[in-house]
Short mmCIF file of C-alpha atoms and ligand atoms in Angstrom, two decimals:
data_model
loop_
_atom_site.label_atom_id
_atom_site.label_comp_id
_atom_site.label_asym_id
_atom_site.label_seq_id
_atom_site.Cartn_x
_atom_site.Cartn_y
_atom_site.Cartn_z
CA UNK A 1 0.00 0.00 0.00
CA UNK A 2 3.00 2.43 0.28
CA UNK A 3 4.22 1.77 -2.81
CA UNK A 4 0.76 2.29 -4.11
CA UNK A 5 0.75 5.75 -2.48
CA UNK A 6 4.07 6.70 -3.47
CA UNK A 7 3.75 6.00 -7.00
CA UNK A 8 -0.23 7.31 -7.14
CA UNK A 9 -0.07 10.74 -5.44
CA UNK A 10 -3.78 11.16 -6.41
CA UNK A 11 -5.23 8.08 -4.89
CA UNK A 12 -5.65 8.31 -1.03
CA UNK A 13 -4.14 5.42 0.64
CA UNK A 14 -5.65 4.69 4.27
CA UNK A 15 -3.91 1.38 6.30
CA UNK A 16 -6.50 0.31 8.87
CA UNK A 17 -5.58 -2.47 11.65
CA UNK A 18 -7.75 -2.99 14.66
CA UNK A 19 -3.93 -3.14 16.98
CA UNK A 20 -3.59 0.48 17.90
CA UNK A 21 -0.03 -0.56 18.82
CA UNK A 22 0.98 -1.10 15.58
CA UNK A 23 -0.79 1.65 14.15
CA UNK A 24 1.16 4.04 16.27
CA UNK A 25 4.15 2.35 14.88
CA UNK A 26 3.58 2.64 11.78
CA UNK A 27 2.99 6.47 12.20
CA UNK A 28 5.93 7.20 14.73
CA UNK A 29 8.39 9.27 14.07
CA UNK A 30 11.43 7.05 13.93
CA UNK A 31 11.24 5.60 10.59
CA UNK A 32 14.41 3.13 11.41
CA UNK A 33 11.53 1.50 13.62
CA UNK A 34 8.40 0.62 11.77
CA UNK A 35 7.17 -2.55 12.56
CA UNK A 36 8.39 -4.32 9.43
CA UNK A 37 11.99 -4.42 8.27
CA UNK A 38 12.46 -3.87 4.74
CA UNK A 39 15.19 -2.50 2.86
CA UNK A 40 13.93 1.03 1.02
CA UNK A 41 10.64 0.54 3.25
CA UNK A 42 11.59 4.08 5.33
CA UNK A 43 12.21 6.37 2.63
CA UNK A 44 8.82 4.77 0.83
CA UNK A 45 6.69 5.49 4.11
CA UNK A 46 8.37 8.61 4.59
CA UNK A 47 7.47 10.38 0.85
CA UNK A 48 3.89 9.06 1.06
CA UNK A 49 2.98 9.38 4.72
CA UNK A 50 1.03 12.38 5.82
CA UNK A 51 0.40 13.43 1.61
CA UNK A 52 -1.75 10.37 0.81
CA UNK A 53 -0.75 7.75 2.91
CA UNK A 54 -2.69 7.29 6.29
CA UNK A 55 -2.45 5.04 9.06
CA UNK A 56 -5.23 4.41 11.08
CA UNK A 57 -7.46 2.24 13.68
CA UNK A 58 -11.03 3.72 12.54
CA UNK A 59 -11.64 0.50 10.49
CA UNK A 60 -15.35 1.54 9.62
CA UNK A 61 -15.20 5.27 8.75
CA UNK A 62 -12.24 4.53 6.25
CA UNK A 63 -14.07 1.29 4.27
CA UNK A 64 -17.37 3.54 4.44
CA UNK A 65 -15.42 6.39 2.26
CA UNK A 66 -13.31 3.63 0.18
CA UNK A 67 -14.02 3.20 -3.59
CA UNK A 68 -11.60 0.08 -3.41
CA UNK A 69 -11.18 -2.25 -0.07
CA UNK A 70 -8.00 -4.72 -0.27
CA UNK A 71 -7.88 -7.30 2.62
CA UNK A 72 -4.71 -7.91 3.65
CA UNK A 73 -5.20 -10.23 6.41
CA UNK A 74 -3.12 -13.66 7.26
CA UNK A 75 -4.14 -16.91 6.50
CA UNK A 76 -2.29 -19.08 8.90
CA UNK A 77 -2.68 -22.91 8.56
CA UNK A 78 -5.32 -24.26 10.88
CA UNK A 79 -3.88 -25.24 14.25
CA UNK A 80 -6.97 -27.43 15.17
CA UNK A 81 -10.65 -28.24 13.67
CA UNK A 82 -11.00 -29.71 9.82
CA UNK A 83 -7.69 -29.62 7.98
CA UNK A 84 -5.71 -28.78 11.03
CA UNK A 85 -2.00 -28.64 9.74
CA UNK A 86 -2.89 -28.00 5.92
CA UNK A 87 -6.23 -26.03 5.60
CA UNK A 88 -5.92 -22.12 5.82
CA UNK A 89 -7.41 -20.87 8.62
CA UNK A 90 -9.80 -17.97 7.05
CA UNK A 91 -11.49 -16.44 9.84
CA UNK A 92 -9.87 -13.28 9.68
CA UNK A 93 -10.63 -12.79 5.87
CA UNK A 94 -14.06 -13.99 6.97
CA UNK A 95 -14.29 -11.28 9.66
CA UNK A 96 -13.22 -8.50 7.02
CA UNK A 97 -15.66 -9.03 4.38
CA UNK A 98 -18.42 -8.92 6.81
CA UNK A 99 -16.82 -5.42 8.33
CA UNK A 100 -16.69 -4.23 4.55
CA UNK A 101 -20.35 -5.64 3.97
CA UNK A 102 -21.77 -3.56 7.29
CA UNK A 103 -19.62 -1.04 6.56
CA UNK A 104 -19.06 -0.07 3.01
CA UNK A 105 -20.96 2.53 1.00
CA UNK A 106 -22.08 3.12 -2.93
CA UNK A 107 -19.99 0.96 -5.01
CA UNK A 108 -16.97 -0.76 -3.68
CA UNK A 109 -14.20 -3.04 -5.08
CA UNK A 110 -13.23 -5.83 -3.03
CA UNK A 111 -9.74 -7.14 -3.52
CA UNK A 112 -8.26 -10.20 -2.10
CA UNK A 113 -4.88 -9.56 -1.34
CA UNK A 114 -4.09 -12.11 1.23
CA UNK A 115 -2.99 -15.55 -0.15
CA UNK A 116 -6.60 -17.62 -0.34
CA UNK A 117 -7.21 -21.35 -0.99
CA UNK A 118 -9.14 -21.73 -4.58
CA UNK A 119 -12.79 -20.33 -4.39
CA UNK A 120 -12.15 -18.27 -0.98
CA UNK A 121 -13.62 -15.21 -3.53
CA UNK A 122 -17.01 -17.04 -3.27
CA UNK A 123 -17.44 -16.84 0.30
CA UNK A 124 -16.87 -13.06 0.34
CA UNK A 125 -19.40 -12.85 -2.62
CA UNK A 126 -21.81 -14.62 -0.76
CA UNK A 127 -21.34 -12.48 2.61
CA UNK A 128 -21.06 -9.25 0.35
CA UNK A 129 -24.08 -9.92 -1.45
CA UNK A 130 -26.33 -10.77 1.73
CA UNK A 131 -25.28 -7.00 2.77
CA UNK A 132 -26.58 -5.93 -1.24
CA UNK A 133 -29.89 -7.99 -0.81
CA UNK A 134 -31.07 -6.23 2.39
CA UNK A 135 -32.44 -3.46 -0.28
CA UNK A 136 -29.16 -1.07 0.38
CA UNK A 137 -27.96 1.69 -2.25
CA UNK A 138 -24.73 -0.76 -1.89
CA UNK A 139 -23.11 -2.89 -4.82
CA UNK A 140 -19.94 -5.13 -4.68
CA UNK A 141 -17.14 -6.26 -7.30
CA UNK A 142 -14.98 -9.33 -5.79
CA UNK A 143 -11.42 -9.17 -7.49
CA UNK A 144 -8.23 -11.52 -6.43
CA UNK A 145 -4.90 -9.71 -6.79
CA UNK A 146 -2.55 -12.05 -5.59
CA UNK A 147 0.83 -10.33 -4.28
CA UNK A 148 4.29 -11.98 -5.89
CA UNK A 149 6.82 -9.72 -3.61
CA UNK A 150 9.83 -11.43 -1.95
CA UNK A 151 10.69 -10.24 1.90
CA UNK A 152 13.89 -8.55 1.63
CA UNK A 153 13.40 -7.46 -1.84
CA UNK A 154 9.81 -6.22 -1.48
CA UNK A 155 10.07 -2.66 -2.69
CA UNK A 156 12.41 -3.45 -5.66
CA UNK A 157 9.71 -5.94 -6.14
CA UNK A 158 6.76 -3.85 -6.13
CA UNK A 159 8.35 -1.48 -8.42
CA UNK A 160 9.68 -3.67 -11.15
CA UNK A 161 7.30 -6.60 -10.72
CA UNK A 162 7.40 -9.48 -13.57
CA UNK A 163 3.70 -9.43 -13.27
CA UNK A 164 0.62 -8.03 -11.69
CA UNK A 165 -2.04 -10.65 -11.64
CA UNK A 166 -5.80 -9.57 -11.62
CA UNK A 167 -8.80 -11.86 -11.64
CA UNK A 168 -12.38 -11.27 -11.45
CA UNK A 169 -15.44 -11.07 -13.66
CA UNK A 170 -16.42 -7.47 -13.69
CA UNK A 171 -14.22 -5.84 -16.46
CA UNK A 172 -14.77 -2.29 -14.95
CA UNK A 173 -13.23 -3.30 -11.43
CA UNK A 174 -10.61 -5.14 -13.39
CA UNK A 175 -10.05 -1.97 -15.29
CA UNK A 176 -10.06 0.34 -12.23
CA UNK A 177 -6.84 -1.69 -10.59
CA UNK A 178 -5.20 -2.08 -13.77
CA UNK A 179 -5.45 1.74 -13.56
CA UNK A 180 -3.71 1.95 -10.28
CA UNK A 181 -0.70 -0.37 -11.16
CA UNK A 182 -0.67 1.08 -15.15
CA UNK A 183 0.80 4.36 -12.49
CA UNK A 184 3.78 2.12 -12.83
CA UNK A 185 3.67 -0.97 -14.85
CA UNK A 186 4.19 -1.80 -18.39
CA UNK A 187 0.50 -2.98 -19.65
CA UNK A 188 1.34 -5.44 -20.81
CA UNK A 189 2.70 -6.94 -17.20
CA UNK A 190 -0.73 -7.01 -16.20
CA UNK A 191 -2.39 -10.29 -16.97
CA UNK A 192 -6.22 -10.62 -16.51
CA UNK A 193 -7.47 -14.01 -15.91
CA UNK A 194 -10.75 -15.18 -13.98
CA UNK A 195 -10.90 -14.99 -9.98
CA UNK A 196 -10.26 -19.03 -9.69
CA UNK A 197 -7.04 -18.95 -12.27
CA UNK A 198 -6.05 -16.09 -10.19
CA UNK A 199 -6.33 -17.46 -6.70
CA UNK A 200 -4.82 -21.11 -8.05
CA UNK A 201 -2.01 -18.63 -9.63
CA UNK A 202 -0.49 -17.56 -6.68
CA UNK A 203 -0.68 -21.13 -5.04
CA UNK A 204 1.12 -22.58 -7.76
CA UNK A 205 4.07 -20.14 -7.68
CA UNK A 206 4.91 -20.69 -4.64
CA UNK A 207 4.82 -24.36 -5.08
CA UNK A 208 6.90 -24.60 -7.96
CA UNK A 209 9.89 -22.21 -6.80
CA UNK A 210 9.31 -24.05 -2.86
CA UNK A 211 9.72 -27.55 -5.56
CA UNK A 212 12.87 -26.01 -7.19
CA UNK A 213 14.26 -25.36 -3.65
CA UNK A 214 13.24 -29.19 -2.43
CA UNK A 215 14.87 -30.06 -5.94
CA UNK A 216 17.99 -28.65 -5.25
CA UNK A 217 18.46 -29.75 -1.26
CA UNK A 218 17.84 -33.53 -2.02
CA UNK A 219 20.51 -33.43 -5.37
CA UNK A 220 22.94 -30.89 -2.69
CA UNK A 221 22.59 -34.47 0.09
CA UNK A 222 23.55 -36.54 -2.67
CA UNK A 223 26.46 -34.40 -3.65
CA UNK A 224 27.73 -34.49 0.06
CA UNK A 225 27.46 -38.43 -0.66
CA UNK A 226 28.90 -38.75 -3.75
CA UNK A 227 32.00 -36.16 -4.29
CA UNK A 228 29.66 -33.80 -6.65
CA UNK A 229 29.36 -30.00 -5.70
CA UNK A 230 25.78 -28.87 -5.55
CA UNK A 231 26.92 -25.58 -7.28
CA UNK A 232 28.90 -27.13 -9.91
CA UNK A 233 25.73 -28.84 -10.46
CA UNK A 234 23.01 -25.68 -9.97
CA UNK A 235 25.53 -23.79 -12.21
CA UNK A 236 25.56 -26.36 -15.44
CA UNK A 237 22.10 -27.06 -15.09
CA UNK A 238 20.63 -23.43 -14.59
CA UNK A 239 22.42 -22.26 -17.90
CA UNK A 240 19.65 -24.49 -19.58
CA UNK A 241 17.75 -21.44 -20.68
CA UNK A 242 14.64 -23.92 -19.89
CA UNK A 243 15.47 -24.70 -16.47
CA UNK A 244 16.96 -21.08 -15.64
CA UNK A 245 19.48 -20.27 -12.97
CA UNK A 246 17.30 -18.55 -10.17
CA UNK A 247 16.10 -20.40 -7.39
CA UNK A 248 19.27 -23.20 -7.26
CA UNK A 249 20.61 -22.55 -3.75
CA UNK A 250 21.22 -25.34 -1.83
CA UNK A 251 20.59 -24.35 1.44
CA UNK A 252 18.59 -25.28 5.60
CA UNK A 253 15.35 -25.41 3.60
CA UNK A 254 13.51 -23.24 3.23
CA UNK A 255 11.46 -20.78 5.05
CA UNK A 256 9.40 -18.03 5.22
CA UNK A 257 5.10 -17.17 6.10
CA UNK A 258 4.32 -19.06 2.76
CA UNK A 259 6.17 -21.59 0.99
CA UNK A 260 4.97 -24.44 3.43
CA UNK A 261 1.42 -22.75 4.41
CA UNK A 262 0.51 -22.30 0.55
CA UNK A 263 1.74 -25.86 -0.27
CA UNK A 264 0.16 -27.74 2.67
CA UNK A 265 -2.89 -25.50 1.36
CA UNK A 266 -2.61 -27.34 -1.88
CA UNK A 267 -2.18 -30.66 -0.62
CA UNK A 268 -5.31 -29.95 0.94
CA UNK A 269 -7.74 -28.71 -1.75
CA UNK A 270 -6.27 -31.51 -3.76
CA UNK A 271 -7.10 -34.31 -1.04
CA UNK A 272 -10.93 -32.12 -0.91
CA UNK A 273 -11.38 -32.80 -4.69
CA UNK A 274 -10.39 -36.31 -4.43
CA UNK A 275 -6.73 -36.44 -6.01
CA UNK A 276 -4.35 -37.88 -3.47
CA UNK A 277 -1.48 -38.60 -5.62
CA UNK A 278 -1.70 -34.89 -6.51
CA UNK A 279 -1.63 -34.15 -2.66
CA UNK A 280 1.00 -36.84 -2.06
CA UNK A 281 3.08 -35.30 -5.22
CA UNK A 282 3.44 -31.72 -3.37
CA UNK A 283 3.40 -32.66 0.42
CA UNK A 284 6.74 -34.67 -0.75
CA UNK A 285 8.48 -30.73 -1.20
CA UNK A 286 7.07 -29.80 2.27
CA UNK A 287 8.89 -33.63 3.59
CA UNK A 288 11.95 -33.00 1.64
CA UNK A 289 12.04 -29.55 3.17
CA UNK A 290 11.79 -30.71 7.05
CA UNK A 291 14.37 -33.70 6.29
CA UNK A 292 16.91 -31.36 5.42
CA UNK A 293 16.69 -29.19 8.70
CA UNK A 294 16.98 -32.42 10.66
CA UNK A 295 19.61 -33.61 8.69
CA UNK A 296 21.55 -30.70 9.52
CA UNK A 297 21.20 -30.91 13.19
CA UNK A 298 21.57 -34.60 13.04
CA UNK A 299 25.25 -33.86 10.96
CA UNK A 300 25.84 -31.38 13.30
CA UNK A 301 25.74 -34.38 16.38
CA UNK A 302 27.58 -36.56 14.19
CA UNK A 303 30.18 -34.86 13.62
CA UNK A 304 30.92 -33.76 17.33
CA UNK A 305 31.88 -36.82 18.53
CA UNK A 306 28.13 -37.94 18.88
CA UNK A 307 27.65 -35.35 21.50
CA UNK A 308 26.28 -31.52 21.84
CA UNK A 309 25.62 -32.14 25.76
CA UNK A 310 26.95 -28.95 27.23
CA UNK A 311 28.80 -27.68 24.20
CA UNK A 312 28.65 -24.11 22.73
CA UNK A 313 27.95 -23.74 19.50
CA UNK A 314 27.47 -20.95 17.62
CA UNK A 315 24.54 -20.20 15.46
CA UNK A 316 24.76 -16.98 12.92
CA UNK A 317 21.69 -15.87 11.66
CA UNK A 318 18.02 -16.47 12.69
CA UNK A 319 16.23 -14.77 10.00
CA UNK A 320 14.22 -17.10 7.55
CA UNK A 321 16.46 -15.05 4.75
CA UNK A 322 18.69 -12.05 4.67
CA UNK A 323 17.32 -8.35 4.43
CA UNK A 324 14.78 -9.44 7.10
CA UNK A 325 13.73 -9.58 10.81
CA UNK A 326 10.92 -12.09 9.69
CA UNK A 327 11.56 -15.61 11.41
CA UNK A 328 8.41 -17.15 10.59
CA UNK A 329 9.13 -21.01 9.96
CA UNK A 330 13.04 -20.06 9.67
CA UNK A 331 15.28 -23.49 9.11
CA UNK A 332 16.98 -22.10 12.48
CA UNK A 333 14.26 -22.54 14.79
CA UNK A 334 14.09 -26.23 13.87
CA UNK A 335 17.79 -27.10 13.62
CA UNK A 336 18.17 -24.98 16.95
CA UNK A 337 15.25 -26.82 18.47
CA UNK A 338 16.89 -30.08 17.73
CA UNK A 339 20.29 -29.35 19.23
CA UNK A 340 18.14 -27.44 22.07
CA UNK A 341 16.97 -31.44 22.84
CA UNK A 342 20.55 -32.74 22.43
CA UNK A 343 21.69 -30.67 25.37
CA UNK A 344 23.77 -28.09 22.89
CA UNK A 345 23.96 -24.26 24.42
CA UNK A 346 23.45 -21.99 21.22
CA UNK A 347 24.92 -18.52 21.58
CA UNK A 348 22.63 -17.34 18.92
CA UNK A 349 24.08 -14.05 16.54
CA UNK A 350 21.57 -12.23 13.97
CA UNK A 351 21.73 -8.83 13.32
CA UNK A 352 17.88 -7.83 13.01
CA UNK A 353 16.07 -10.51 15.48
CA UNK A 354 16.16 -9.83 19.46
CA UNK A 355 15.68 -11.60 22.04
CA UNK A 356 12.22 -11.78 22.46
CA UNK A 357 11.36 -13.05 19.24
CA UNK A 358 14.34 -15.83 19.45
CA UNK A 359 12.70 -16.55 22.73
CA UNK A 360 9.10 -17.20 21.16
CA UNK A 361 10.46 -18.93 18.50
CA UNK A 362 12.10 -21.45 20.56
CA UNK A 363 9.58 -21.34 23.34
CA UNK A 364 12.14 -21.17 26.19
CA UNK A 365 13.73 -18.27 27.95
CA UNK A 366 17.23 -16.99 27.22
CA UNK A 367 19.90 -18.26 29.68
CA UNK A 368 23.74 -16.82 29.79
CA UNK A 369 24.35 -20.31 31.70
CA UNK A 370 25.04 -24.00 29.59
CA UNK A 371 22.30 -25.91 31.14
CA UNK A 372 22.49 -29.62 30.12
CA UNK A 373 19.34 -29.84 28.96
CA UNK A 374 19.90 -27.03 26.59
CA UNK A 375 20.04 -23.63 26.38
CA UNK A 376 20.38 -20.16 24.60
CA UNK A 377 21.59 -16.88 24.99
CA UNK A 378 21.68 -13.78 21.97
CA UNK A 379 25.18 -12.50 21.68
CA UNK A 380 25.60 -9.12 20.48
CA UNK A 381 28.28 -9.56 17.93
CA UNK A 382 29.80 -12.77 16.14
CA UNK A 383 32.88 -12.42 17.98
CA UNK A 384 30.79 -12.86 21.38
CA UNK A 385 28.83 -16.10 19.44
CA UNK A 386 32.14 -17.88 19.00
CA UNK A 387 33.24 -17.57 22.51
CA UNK A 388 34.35 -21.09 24.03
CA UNK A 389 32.38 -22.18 21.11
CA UNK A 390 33.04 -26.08 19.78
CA UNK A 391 31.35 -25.20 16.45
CA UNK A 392 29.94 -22.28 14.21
CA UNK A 393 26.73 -22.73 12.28
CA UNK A 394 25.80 -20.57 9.73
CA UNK A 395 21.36 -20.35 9.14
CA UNK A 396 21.12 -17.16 7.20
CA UNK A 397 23.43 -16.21 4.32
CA UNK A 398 23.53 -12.02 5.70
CA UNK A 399 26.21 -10.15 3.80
CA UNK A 400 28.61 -9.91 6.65
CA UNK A 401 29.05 -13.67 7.42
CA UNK A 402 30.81 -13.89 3.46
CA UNK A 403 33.48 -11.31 4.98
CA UNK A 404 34.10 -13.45 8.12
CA UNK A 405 37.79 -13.31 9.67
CA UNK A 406 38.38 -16.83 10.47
CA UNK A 407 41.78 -16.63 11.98
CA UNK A 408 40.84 -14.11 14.57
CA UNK A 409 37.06 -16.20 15.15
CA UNK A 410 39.11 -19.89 15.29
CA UNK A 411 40.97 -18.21 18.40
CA UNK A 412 38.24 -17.87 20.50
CA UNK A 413 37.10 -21.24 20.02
CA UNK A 414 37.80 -24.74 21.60
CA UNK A 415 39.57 -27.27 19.36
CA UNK A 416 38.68 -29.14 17.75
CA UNK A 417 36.41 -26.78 16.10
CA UNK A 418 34.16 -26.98 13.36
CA UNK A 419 32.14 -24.74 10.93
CA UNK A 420 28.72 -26.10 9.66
CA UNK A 421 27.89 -23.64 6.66
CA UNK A 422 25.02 -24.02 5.62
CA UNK A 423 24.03 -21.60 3.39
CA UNK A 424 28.12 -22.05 1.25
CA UNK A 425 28.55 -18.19 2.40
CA UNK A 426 31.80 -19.11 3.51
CA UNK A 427 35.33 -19.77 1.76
CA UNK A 428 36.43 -22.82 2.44
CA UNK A 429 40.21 -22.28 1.76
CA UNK A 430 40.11 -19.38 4.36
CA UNK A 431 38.02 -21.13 7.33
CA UNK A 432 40.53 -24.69 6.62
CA UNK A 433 43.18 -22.37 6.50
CA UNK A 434 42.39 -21.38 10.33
CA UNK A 435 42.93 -24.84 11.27
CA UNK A 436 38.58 -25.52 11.11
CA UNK A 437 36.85 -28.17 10.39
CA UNK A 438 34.39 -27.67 7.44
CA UNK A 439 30.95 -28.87 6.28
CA UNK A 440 29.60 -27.27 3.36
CA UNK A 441 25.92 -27.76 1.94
CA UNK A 442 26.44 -29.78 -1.13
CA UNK A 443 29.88 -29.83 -0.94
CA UNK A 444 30.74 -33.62 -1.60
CA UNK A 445 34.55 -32.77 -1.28
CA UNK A 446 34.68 -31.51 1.91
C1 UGA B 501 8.09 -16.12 -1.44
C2 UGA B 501 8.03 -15.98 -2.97
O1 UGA B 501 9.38 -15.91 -3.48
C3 UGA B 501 7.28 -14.72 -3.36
O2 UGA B 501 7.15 -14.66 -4.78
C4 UGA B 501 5.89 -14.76 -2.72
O3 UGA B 501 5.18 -13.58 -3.02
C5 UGA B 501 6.05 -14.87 -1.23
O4 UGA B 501 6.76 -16.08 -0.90
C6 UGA B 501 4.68 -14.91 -0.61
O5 UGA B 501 3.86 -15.76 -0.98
O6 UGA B 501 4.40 -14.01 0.20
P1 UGA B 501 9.59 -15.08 0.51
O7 UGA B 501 9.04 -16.20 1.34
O8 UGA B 501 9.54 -13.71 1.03
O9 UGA B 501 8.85 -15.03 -0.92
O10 UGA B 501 11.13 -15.35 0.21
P2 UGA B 501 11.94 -16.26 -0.85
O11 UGA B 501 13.02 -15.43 -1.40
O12 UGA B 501 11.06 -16.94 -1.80
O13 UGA B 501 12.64 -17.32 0.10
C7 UGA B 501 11.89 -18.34 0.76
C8 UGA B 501 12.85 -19.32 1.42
O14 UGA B 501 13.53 -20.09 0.44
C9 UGA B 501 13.93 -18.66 2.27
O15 UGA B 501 14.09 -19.41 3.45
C10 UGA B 501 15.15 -18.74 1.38
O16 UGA B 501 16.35 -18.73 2.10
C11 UGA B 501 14.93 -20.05 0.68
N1 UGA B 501 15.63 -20.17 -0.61
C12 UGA B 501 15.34 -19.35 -1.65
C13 UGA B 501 16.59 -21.14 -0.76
O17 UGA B 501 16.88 -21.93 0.17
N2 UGA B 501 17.24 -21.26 -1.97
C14 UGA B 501 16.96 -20.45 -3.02
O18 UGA B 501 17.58 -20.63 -4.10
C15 UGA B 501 15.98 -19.47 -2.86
#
């Protein structure tokens, strides 16, 4: 929505949340402290805000004088109920379209922004047009817009996007949001389809690129077994102009709000319309995905002598990805969990999550002490994460763990030490050099 009000100075853009707390955040004053982290976010929010950008709590007042409601709600996967662990849990995008419904006035566009299972669109049709029937002056349009951005890279995304995907059925709705986006984007990098295409769309991105990343981890394990490098590999496979080279890195797994939500989503809608090798086909991506973060821990044991009772080990990065304080489903928290259970004591290092969130994450409180039955403190700097430490694990790949000095970080260590990199950030002449043990992702030499 800020980049929609810092490209469109003539539309009003008005951000409505029910958590006063974070609406205050979003309008305080210190723009190095808005509730998200995202590089080129602050300078966005600080062009637009107060000209035609507005953060607010009155949820009513602002869908009564919108022309054009988006819901931008979350979607978590159901914790309990039918399709616990796979459905979507919808009852906040069922809560907004009746607020818009009691709420809205004259003609209003209703835009699905949040990622939806397949027909979601219908429901809100059906609670908009209950509203309609009660003999109101008040009409609804239903349109899905699903939203392609990448944390970290959100703005350059939302600038320069490959696509801007709009379903629906009323061509003059359709036409009103292409209007927005044609602000910015190239027409012809705005595809039209119908509201089911559209919803299945976004679903099916995520799937494939989540596949590519599944793709890559299981060839990376069977590079560690068989002498192959998994970037040898990504690199003469991805100049295949059909295959391409993005999405190749061999990494924890990965992570994120929606790789795992949209694809257990799928698995679930296809189980619903009676196609469980179709289910069975994708949930194997999600399995890949959680075999690889307990392989790592499990190497991780292995390779210290069997043991992480007691030990410190380092653990750089907690982030789900660089550029980001998000940690939602990050390979960390698993791997950590595991070697949490082992005994380990992780001096944990990441340069945008505190301690708070770490402690959530890993649902135990922060300890300075080793504690045999496992136990975690946040260090401040990498240097402080190494500290007595018997082993360093790399979980995000942030810039400054490429630039690492591993002579002066191997000092502070206890030998024998090792380095578990496992997102290849590091070079492994440099940390071998420094007398370390090394374990590479995909790196069948090592
Ligand atoms: C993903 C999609 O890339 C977006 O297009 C989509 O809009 C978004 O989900 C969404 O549905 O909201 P995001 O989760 O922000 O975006 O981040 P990605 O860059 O896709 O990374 C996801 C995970 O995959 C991260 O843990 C990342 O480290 C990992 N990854 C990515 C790899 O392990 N290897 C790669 O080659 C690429």
């Amino acid at each position: 929505m800020a980049v929609i009000a810092d490209r469109c100075p003539q539309v009003q853009v008005t951000v409505v949340d029910l958590n006063q707390a974070r609406i205050d955040a979003w309008n305080a004053d210190d723009l190095s402290r808005l509730p998200v982290y995202e590089p080129g976010l602050d300078a966005v929010v600080a062009r637009a805000r107060g000209r035609n950008l507005t953060f607010s709590t009155e949820v009513e007042a602002s869908i009564a004088a919108a022309d054009m409601v988006f819901i931008s709600v979350n979607t978590p996967t159901k914790t309990k109920g039918l399709g616990a662990g796979q459905a979507s849990d919808l009852r906040w995008v069922e809560a907004c379209a009746r607020t818009v419904a009691e709420a809205a006035t004259g003609h209003t566009i209703v835009v699905e922004k949040s990622t939806l299972p397949v027909r979601t669109a219908a429901a809100i049709q059906t609670i908009l047009s209950a509203a309609q029937d009660a003999g109101s002056e008040r009409s609804f349009s239903v349109l899905s817009n699903p939203e392609f951005l990448a944390e970290g890279t959100a703005i350059a995304d939302l600038e320069a996007p490959d696509r801007v995907l709009i379903g629906g059925d009323d061509p003059e709705a359709i036409n009103a949001l292409a209007g927005i986006y044609g602000n910015w984007v190239a027409t012809e990098r705005i595809l039209r389809t119908n509201l089911w295409s559209s919803e299945l769309s976004k679903l099916t991105a995520n799937a494939f690129l989540a596949q590519r990343i599944s793709s890559i981890n299981s060839i990376a394990a069977f590079c560690e077994a068989s002498g192959a490098d998994v970037r040898e590999v990504a690199r003469a496979i991805g100049t295949d102009s059909r295959i391409g080279s993005k999405f190749l890195s061999a990494g924890p797994g990965f992570g994120g709000s929606c790789f795992q939500k949209d694809i257990l989503n799928l698995v679930y809608l296809c189980r619903h319309f009676g196609l469980p090798e179709v289910a069975d086909y994708w949930e194997s991506v999600v399995r890949l995905n959680t075999w690889q973060q307990h392989r790592i821990a499990r190497l991780v044991v292995e390779k210290l002598f069997g043991t992480v009772t007691g030990k410190r080990l380092a653990v750089l990065g907690f982030a789900f990805k660089a550029n980001t304080n998000d940690t939602r489903e990050a390979p960390a928290i698993r791997v950590c969990a595991d070697l949490l259970e082992e005994g380990a004591h992780l001096q944990i290092h990441d340069p945008k999550v505190d301690a708070a969130q770490m402690a959530r994450d890993l649902k135990r409180d922060a300890s300075e002490v080793a504690d045999s039955n496992g136990s975690w403190c946040r260090s401040e700097s990498i240097e402080a994460s190494v500290a007595g430490a018997d082993a360093v694990l790399i979980m995000t790949e942030w810039g400054q763990y490429r630039t690492l000095d591993w002579d002066a970080l191997a000092s502070r260590m206890r030998r024998p030490a090792w380095v578990f990199d496992a997102r290849a950030v590091t070079d492994s002449q440099q940390v071998r050099a420094a007398g370390l043990n090394l374990w590479k992702v995909g790196d069948g030499e090592g």
